[in-house]
Each structure stands twice: as structure tokens, then as C-alpha cells.
Tab-separated table of C-alpha atoms in Angstrom:
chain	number	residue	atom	x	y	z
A	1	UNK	CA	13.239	6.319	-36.462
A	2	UNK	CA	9.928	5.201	-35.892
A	3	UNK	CA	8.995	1.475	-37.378
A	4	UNK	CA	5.613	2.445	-37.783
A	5	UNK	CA	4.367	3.432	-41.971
A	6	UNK	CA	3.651	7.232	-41.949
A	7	UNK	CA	0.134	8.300	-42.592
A	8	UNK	CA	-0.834	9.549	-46.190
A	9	UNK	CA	-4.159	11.336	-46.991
A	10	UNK	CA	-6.069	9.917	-49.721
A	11	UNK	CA	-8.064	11.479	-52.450
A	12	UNK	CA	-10.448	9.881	-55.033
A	13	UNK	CA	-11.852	12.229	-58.175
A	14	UNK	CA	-15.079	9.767	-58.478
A	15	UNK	CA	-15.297	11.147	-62.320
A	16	UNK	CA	-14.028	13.050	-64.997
A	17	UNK	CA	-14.632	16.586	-64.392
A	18	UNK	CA	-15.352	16.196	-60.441
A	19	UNK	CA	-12.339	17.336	-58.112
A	20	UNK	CA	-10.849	15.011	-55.869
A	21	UNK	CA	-12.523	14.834	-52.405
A	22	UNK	CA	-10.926	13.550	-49.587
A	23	UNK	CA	-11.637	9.370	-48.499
A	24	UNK	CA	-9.090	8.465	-45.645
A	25	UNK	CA	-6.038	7.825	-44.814
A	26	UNK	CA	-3.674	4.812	-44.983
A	27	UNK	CA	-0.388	3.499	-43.896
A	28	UNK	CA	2.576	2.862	-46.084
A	29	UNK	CA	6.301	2.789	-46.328
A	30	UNK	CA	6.368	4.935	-48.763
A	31	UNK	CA	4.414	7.214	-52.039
A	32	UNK	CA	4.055	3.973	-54.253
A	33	UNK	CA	2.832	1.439	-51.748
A	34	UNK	CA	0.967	4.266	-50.270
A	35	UNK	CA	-0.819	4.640	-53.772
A	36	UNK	CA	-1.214	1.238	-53.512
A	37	UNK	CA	-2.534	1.197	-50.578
A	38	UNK	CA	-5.173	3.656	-51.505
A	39	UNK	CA	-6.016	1.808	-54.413
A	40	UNK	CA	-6.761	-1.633	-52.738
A	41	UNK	CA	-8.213	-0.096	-49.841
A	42	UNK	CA	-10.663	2.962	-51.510
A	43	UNK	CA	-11.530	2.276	-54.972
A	44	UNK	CA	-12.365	-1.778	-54.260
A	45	UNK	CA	-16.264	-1.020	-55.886
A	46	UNK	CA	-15.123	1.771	-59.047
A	47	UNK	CA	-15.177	4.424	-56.244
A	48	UNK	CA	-12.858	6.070	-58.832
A	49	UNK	CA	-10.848	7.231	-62.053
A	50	UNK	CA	-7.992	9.421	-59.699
A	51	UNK	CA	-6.168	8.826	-56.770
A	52	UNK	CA	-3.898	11.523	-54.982
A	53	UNK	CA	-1.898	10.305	-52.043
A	54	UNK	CA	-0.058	13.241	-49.991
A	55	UNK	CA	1.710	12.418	-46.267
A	56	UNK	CA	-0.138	13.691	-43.981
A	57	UNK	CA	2.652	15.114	-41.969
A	58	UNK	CA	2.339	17.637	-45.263
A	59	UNK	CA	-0.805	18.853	-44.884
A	60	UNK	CA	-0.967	22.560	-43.333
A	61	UNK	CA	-3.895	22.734	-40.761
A	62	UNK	CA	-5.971	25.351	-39.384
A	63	UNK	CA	-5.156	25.241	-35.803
A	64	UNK	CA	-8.690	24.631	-33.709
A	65	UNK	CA	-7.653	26.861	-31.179
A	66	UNK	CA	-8.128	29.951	-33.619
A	67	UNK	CA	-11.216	29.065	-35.023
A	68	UNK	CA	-13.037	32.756	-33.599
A	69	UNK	CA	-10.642	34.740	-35.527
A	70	UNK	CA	-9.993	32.164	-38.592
A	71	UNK	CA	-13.546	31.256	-39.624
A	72	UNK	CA	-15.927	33.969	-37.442
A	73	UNK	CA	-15.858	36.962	-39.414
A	74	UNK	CA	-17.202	35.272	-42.274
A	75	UNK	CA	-20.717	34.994	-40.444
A	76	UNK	CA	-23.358	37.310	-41.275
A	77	UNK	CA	-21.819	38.155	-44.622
A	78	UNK	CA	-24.542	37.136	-47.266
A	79	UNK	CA	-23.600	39.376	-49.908
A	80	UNK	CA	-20.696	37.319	-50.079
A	81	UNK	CA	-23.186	34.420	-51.590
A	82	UNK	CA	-23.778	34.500	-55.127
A	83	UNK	CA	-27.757	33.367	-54.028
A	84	UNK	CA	-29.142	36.457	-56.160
A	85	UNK	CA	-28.649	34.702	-59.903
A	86	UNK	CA	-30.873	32.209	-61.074
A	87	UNK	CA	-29.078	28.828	-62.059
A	88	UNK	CA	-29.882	27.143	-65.190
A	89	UNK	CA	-31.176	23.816	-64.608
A	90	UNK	CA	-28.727	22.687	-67.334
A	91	UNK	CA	-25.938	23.323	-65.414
A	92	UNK	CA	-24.873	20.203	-63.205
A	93	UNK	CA	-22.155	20.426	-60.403
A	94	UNK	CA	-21.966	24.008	-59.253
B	1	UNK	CA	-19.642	-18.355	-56.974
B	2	UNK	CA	-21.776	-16.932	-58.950
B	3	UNK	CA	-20.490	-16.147	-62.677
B	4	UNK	CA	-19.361	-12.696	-62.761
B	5	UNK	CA	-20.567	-12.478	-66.623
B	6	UNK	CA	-22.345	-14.459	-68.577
B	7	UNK	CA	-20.734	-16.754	-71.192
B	8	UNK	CA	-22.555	-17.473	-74.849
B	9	UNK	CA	-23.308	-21.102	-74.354
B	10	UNK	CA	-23.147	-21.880	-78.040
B	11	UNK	CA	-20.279	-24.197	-79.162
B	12	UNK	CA	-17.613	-22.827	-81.128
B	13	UNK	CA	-15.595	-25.920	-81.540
B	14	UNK	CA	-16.061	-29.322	-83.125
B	15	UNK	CA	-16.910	-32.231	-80.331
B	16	UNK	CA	-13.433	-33.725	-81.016
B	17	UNK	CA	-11.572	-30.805	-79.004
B	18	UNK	CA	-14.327	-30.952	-75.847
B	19	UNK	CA	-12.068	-33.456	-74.326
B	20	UNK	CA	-8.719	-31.409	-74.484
B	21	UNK	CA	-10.708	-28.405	-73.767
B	22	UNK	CA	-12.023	-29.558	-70.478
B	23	UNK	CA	-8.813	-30.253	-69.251
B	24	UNK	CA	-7.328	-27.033	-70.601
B	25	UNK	CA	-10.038	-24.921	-69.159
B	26	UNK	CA	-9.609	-26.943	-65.269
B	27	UNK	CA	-5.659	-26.248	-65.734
B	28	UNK	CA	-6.518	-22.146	-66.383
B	29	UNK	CA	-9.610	-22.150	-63.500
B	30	UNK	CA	-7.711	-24.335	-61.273
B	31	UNK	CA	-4.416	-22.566	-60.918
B	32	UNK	CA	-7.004	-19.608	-60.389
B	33	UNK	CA	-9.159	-21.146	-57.505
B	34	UNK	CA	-6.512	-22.923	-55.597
B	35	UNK	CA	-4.200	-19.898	-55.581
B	36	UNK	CA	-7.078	-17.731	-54.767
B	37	UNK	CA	-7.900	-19.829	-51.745
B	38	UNK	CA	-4.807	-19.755	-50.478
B	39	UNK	CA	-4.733	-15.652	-50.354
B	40	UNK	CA	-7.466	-16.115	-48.346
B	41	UNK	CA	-6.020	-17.454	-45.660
B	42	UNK	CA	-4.182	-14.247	-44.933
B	43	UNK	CA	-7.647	-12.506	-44.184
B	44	UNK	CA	-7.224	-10.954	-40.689
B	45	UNK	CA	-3.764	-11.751	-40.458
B	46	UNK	CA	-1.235	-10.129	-42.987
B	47	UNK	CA	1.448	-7.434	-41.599
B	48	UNK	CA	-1.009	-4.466	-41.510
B	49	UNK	CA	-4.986	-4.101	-42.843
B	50	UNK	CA	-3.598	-2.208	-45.844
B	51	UNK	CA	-1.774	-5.291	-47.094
B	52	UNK	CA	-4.757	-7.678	-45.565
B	53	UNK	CA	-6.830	-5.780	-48.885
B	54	UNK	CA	-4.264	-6.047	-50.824
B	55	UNK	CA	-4.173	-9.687	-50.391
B	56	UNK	CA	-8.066	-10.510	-50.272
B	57	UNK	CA	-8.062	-7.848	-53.532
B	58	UNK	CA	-5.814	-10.412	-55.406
B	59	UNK	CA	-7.921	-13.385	-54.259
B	60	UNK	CA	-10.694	-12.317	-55.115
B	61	UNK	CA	-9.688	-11.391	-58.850
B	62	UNK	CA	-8.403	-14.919	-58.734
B	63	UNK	CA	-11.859	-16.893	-57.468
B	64	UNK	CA	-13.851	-14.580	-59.872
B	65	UNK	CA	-10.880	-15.772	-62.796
B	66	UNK	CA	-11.787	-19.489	-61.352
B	67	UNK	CA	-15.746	-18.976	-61.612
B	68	UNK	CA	-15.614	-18.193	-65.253
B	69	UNK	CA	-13.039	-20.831	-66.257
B	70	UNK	CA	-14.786	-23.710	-64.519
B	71	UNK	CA	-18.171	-22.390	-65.727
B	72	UNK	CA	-17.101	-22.548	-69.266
B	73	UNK	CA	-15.550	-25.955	-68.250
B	74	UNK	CA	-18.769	-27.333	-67.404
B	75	UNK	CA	-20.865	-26.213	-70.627
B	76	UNK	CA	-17.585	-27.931	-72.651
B	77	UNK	CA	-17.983	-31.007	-70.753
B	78	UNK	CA	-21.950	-31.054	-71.263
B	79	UNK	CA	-22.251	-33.218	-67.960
B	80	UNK	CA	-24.376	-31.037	-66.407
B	81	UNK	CA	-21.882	-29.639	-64.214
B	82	UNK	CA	-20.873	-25.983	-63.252
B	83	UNK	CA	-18.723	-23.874	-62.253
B	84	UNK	CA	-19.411	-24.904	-58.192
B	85	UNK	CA	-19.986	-29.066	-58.803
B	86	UNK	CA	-16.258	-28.535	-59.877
B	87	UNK	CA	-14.608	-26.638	-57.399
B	88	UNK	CA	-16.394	-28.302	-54.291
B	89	UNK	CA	-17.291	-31.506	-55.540
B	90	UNK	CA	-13.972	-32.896	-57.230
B	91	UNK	CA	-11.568	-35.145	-55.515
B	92	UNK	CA	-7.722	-33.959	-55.084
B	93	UNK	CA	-6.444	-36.445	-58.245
B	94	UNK	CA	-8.668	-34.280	-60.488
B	95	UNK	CA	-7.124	-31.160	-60.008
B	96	UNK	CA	-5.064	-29.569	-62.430
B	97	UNK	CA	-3.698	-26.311	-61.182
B	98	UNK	CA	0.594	-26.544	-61.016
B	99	UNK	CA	2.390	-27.056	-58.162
B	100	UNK	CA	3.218	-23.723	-57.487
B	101	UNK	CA	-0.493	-22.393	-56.845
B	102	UNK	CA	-0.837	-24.994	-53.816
B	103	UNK	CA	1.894	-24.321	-51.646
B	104	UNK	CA	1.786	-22.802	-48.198
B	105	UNK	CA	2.219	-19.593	-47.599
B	106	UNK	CA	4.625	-19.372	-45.333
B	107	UNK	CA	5.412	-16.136	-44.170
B	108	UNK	CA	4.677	-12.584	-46.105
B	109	UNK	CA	7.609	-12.705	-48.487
B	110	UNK	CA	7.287	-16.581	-48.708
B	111	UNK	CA	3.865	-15.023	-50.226
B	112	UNK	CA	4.943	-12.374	-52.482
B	113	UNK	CA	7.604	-14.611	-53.807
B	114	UNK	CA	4.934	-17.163	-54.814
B	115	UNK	CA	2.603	-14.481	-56.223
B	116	UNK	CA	5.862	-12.515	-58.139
B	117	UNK	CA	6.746	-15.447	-59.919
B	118	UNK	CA	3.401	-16.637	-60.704
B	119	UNK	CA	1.479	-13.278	-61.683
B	120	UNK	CA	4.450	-12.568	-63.916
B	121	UNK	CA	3.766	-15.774	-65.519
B	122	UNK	CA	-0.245	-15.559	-65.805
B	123	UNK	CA	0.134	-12.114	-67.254
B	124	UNK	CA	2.213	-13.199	-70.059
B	125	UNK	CA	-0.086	-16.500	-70.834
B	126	UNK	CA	-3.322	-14.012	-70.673
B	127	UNK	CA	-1.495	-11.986	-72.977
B	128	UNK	CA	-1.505	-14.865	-75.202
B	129	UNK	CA	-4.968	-16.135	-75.046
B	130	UNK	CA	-6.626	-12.821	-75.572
B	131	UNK	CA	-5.990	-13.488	-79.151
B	132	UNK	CA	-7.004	-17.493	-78.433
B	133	UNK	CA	-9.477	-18.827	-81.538
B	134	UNK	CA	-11.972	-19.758	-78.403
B	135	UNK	CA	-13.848	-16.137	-78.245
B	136	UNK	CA	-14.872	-17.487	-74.648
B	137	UNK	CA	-11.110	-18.238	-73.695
B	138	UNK	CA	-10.144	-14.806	-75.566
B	139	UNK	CA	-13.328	-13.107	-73.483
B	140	UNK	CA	-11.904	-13.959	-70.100
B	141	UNK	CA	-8.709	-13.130	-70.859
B	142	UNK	CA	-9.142	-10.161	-71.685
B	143	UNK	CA	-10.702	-9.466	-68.363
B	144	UNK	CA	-8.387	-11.284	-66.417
B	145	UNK	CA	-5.205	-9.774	-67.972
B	146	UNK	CA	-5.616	-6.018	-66.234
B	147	UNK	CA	-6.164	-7.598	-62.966
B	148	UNK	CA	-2.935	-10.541	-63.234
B	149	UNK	CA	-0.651	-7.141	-64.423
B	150	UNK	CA	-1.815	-5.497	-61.057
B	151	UNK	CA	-1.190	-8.343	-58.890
B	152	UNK	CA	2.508	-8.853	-61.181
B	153	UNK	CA	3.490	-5.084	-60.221
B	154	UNK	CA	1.990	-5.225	-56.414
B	155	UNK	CA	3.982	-8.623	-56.149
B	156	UNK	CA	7.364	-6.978	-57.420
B	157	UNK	CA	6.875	-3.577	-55.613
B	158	UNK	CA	7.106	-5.926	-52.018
B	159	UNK	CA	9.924	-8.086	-53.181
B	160	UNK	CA	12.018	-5.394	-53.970
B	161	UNK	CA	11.209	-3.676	-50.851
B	162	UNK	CA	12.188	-6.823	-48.830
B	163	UNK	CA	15.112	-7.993	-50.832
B	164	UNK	CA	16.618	-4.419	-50.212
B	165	UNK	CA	14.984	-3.471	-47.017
B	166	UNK	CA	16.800	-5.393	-44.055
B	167	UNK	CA	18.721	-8.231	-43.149
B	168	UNK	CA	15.876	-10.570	-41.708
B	169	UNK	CA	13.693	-9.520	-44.846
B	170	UNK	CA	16.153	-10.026	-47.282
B	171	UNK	CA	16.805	-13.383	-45.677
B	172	UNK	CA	13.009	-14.003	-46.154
B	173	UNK	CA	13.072	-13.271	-49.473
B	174	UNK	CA	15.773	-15.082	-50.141
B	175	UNK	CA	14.275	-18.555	-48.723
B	176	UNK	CA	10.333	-17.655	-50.239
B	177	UNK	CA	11.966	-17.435	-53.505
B	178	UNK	CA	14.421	-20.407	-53.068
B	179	UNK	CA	10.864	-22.909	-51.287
B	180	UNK	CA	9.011	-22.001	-55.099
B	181	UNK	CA	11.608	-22.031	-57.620
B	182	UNK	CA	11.602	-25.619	-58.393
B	183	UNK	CA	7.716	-25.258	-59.473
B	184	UNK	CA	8.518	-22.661	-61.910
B	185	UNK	CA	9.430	-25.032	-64.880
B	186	UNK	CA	5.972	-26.724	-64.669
B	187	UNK	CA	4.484	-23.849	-65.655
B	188	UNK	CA	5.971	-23.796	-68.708
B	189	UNK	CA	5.501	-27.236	-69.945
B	190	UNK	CA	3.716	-27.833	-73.200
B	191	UNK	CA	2.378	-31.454	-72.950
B	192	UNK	CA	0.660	-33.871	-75.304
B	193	UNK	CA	-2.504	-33.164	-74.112
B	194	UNK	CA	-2.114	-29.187	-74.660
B	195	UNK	CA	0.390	-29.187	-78.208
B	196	UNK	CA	-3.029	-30.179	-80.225
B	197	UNK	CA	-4.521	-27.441	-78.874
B	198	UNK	CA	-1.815	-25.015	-79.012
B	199	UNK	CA	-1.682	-25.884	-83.150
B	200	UNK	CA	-5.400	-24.841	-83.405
B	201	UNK	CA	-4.558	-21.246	-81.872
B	202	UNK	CA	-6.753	-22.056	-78.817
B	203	UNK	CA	-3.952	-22.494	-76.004
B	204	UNK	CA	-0.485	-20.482	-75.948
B	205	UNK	CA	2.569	-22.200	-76.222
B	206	UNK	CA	3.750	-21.969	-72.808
B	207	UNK	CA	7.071	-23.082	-74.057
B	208	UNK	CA	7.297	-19.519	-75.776
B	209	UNK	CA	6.958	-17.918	-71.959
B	210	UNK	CA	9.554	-18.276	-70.533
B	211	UNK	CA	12.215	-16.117	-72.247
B	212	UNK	CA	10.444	-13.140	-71.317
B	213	UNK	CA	9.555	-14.125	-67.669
B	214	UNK	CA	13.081	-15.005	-66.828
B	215	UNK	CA	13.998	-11.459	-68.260
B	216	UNK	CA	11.406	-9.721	-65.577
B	217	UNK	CA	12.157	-11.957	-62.861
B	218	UNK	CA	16.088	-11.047	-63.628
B	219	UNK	CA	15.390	-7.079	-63.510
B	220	UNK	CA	13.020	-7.355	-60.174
B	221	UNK	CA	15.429	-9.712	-58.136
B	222	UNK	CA	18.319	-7.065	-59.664
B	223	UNK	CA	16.352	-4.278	-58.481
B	224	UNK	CA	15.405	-6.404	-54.893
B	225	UNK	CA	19.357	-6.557	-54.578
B	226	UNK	CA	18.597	-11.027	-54.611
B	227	UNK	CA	20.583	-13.340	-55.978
B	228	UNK	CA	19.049	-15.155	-59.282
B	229	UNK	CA	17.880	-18.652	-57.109
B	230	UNK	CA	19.078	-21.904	-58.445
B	231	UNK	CA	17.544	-25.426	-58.578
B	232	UNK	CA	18.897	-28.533	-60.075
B	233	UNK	CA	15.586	-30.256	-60.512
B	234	UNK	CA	12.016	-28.818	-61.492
B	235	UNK	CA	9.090	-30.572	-59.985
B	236	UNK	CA	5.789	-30.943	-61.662
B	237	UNK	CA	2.870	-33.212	-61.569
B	238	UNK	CA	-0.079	-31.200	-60.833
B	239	UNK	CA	-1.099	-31.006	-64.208
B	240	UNK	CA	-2.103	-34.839	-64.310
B	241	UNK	CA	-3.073	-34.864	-60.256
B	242	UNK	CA	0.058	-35.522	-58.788
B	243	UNK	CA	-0.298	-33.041	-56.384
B	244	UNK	CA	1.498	-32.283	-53.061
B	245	UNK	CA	0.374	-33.049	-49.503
B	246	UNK	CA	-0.400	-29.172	-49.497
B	247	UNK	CA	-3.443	-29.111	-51.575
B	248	UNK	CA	-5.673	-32.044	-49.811
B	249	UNK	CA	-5.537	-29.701	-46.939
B	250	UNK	CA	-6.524	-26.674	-49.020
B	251	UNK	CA	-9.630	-28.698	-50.698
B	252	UNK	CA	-10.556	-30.194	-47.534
B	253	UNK	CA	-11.046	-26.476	-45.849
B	254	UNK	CA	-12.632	-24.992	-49.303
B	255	UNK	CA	-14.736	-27.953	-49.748
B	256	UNK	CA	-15.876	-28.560	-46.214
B	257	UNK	CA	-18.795	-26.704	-46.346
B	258	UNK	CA	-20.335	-27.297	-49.780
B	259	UNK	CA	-20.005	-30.708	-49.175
B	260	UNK	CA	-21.204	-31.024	-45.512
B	261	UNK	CA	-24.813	-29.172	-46.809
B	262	UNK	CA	-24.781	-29.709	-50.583
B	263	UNK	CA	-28.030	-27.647	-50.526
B	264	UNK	CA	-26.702	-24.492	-48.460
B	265	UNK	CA	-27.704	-21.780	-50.429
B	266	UNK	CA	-26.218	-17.741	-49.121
């Protein structure tokens, strides 16, 4: 077994109501160091009200070799884009 | 420093308690600045950068702890000194942080042993002094007592990890925790100078502590798989400037600077 700490993602909701976005990774023995890890290293100035911590050995990846068929058929497609309603200016976040 | 909020200069208390107070306040912003120093020595050189944060983190809650203890120090005094004149420009024999706060930190679980033992401590006096009959005591306590309850759990998290994690890091443990014990009875020590004080609902009765610290302490080191340490003997002083070699050191480091160019300015 490796001595090095596996890798865990890190993810910060920065409010109520946003989703959690993705900030970095960190090292860690294991899932609560690694939160606090995250903790101490990502949210030193109120960056957030959430944390999520995942191993990154857990995360399922596109693989970059199949981009053309993955993301390539999606070009050209602008009915696909909701860009023909008007948006209240009301409505934040969308 | 800079105070991180500002503090209602008005007095609350009769002239009779500023004495008392004074030294009350330097024992609470002491044990803050000197430990916080210390912490800071790990900066570039803890185990990983993770745990370098985690260590500047608690520091820094610590100096910011200090800035508004001494500052509040210095409008009880009425000398015209603040919260800086009495970090950088007082001698060793007028310090009044315990024992515990000064000494080296060895290696990492020498550390976390020292910071365990005394962030389960703080917690439980903060505790206390958020309902202190000082509103400016009460004020920064209540600030201070989220941060010391972090620092408490962070502490225990890495002592149980290195009590049960391997033979060298159990062995670690065991000797961080066995090099501090003996200053852990100091920190419970009601004297004359604080009992007044502690009748008037301004200062917690230590005394009253230590039940509940020895209980935490008890479950952590169970969980850690350590032995409970023994000492025969506590050691105390610092509260009346009978400090160790250790902390001349520390001031002469922290105070270098201010001292050297007592008009340097960031």
C-alpha cells in the first residue's frame, strides 16, 4: 500500500440555494480529515456554507480520447437551447 | 494586529476591579498570543500543506483571540497602551499565559498533544465566560468559542489517528502527551488574584473545569488506544511570570521586529 493520502475532490455550495461547484482537491488519510482538509484549505475567507469531499479515485471520467463521438454531435444543435423565451429580470441564477 | 472588531470603550466596572481585570484579561490574551506564535512556527514545515493550513488556521484564530484580549487590556489599564505596546513591548516576567502555551513543539504529535489538551480546556472556559458580567469578556467569547471547539475536534481527530495508527506514532503520542501533562493542573488553578473576580461573575471558576475535561481527554486517549499519562507533580508559575526558558526565546523572535523599528508600520 501506498504511504501517500489519496486524493479527494472538493466541493463548496458558496450559498444557500447555489449547487456545489467544484474548488480542488486535497490530500488526506481519510473522509474526515479529508473534510478537514477542505475546510482549512478552501473556505479560509467564508468561501462557503457546504462542503462535499468525494475520492477522486471515485469519480467516473469521460475518457479524452472519445471526445468526437462523446461531446461532437451536440454541435450545431440550437434548437436544443431554450434562447427563444424571454427571461424575467426577476429571476436570478438560471 | 489590528483589532478584528471594535470594542465599546465605555467602562462597565467600578475602578476597584481595573487592577484584577488587567491581569485577568493578559492571562486570557496571553495564553492566546504565545500559543498562537508558536503554531506559527510550523508555517512551511508541517507533514503535508494540508496540515501546514490547518496549523496557521488555528494560529491565526489564536493571534486574532490575543488582539482583542490585550486591546481590551489596555483600555482597562487606561495607560495608554494597546493591544501591540503589550504583546511587543513587555518583558518575559510580565507575561501571564500558563506553562503549557510556551512549550516547544516538538514534533507533530508533540503538537497536537499540546493543542488537544489545551483547546479542550479553552473551549470549556469560553463556554463559561460567554455568560461573564463583563459584556466585553462575554463579546469575545462568544466569538472565540466556535473557533477553540474547531481547533478541540481537529486536535482529537490527529491524536486518535496517531495513538492508533502505528508503532512510531503511537510512541509519539505517547511522549507529546507525557512532555505536557504536568502543565495541565495550572490551568485549572483559581488563585487569589482571580477568586474576587470569579465571585462577581466576571471570570469562571477554573476549578469547576476540570471534571469535564478529564472526562474528554479520557474518551479521546480511549478512542487513540493511549494510556491515561501520569505525573506526580504539576508545574505552574506562568501565571505570576515564572516562566520557562522556552518563552524568552519565543518573545525574543515575536518581538524582534517591533522592537528593532518601533515605527515600522505594514
Amino acid at each position: 500500500m501506498s504511504r501517500e493520502w489519496p486524493l479527494w475532490e472538493v466541493f463548496i455550495r458558496t450559498k444557500g440555494g447555489l449547487s456545489h461547484r467544484h474548488a480542488g482537491s486535497v490530500h488526506a488519510p481519510d473522509p474526515e480529515l479529508a473534510m478537514r482538509h477542505a475546510r482549512d484549505t478552501y473556505t479560509r475567507r467564508m468561501e462557503g456554507v457546504s462542503l462535499w469531499v468525494v475520492r477522486s479515485s471515485d469519480i467516473v471520467a469521460s475518457d479524452p480520447a472519445q471526445d468526437g463521438p462523446m461531446f461532437e454531435p451536440a454541435e450545431g444543435k440550437i434548437y436544443r437551447h431554450p434562447t427563444f423565451y424571454e427571461i424575467p429580470d426577476v429571476v436570478k441564477h438560471i | 494586529m489590528q483589532a478584528q472588531s471594535s470594542i465599546k470603550s465605555d467602562a462597565h466596572l467600578p475602578a476597584q476591579w481595573h487592577p484584577a481585570l488587567f491581569d485577568y484579561l493578559l492571562r486570557l490574551g496571553d495564553d492566546s498570543l504565545i500559543l498562537g506564535q508558536r503554531l506559527t512556527e510550523w508555517c512551511g514545515h508541517a507533514p503535508a500543506l494540508e496540515v501546514d493550513l490547518s496549523l496557521a488556521n488555528i494560529g491565526l484564530d489564536l493571534i486574532g483571540q490575543a488582539t482583542l484580549f490585550l486591546e481590551l487590556a489596555g483600555e482597562v489599564e487606561g495607560k495608554g497602551r494597546n493591544g501591540d505596546r503589550l504583546a511587543f513591548h513587555r518583558d518575559v516576567l510580565a507575561f501571564r499565559n500558563c506553562l503549557l502555551v510556551e512549550q516547544p513543539n516538538g514534533d507533530f504529535a508533540q503538537t497536537m498533544a499540546r493543542q488537544l489538551l489545551f483547546s479542550t480546556y479553552s473551549h470549556a472556559l469560553f463556554e463559561g465566560l460567554c455568560q461573564s458580567a463583563e459584556p466585553r469578556i462575554a463579546e469575545i467569547a462568544a466569538k472565540a468559542v466556535k473557533e477553540v471547539r474547531y481547533h478541540a475536534e481537529l486536535a482529537a481527530d490527529w491524536v486518535i489517528r496517531l495513538g492508533d495508527g502505528t508503532e512510531d506514532s503511537s510512541t509519539r503520542m505517547i511522549d507529546g502527551l507525557d512532555w505536557h501533562w504536568r502543565f495541565v493542573e495550572e490551568l485549572f488553578e483559581v488563585d487569589a488574584l482571580e477568586q474576587p473576580l470569579v465571585e462577581a461573575g466576571i471570570a469562571v471558576d477554573r476549578t469547576q473545569l476540570r471534571a469535564a475535561f478529564d472526562t474528554r481527554i479520557a474518551a479521546v486517549l480511549t478512542e487513540a488506544t493511549l494510556p491515561l499519562p501520569v505525573y506526580p507533580r504539576g508545574i505552574k508559575g506562568g501565571r505570576t511570570g515564572h516562566h520557562s526558558e522556552h518563552l524568552g526565546h519565543l518573545l525574543a523572535v515575536m518581538q524582534y521586529l517591533p522592537r528593532s523599528y518601533p515605527d515600522a508600520v505594514w
